[in-house]
């Protein structure tokens, strides 16, 4: 359970950067649900800033170590700005960051289209200091994966002026009508995938289905996360899916009838062998997580499902397929857009400065390692050896019967 804020923090406050707005800070989702859902309809935010996403994350991850700090600004009683934040301890420092943490691929406040925002580095920096003062006390403000857009085609003018590039980028593919009929990607042609499809079909009945939000979607997502956990374990890579709360979070989101989710699966004899969890944006489809059962790797089930998603998204008239954050090799082969996301580390105390310095050093090291393929592969081998020495190997997958 999250700790509620003291009662006095529910009092309205004003800040100099946005005169005319009355601000309150909420320590629970229930306290701001009505405002959040109302502004969500007007602001057209990313799925990562929707109430359904936030509530699924809170249900899974918000515990005694995380305090919600949801800053709501109202004008004449109408919500115009919501900054969804959370406060946690890191090396003894109080760190204020985005609600949802590393699970969000894009971060930004929810902003009404008619709200005039401060512009310019000094004004934006002052606004963030005022927000931190309301939501704190904090030693460090960390604004990771700052989105380039606020939704509705508006540029995110609230990115902090001290932000620097993340160690990964976001990728996307612009869709055209002809993509509804096939696409060459990743060195594979549609005809090559067709041959593999026919080979898969010899093992049983194949079907690709878009699952309704609910139990079936949740079960498919759990299977997908099992495959991802196993793959990352074997690679020796960082593995957030080893945490069982990841299943509670993403399966809960896929099950929520109000969530902007789309779960698509490739079935063989009624059993899923590839699953993709997508997020439905304005005129885009965002591929959030995808994985396949490696027992069927020769049939390229992941590529089969991706080819289907590209064709169907193009046929629906969607403008773009967003592959989001992370520099997986296949994205470089498929995508024609690359967006640099940014991260701000704003210390508010000497302790916060020390933690920020450590975070900057780790970020620089990750950039250097990922920039050298030999070093990166060596680091993965070392990580895999260390993980295997500390933990038992992942259990073998059962044979298909």
XYZ file of C-alpha atoms in Angstrom, residues 14-23 74-75 115-116 118 126 130:
17
model
C -0.335 28.724 -6.358
C 2.986 28.910 -8.179
C 4.489 31.881 -9.956
C 5.100 30.048 -13.244
C 1.407 29.325 -13.870
C -0.680 32.099 -12.300
C -4.394 31.429 -12.121
C -4.007 27.719 -11.424
C -4.670 26.173 -8.017
C -2.414 23.199 -7.309
C -6.964 23.414 -11.822
C -8.358 26.588 -13.317
C -3.106 26.003 -21.218
C -0.359 28.527 -21.923
C 6.139 28.830 -19.811
C 11.744 27.448 -12.550
C 8.152 24.870 -8.115
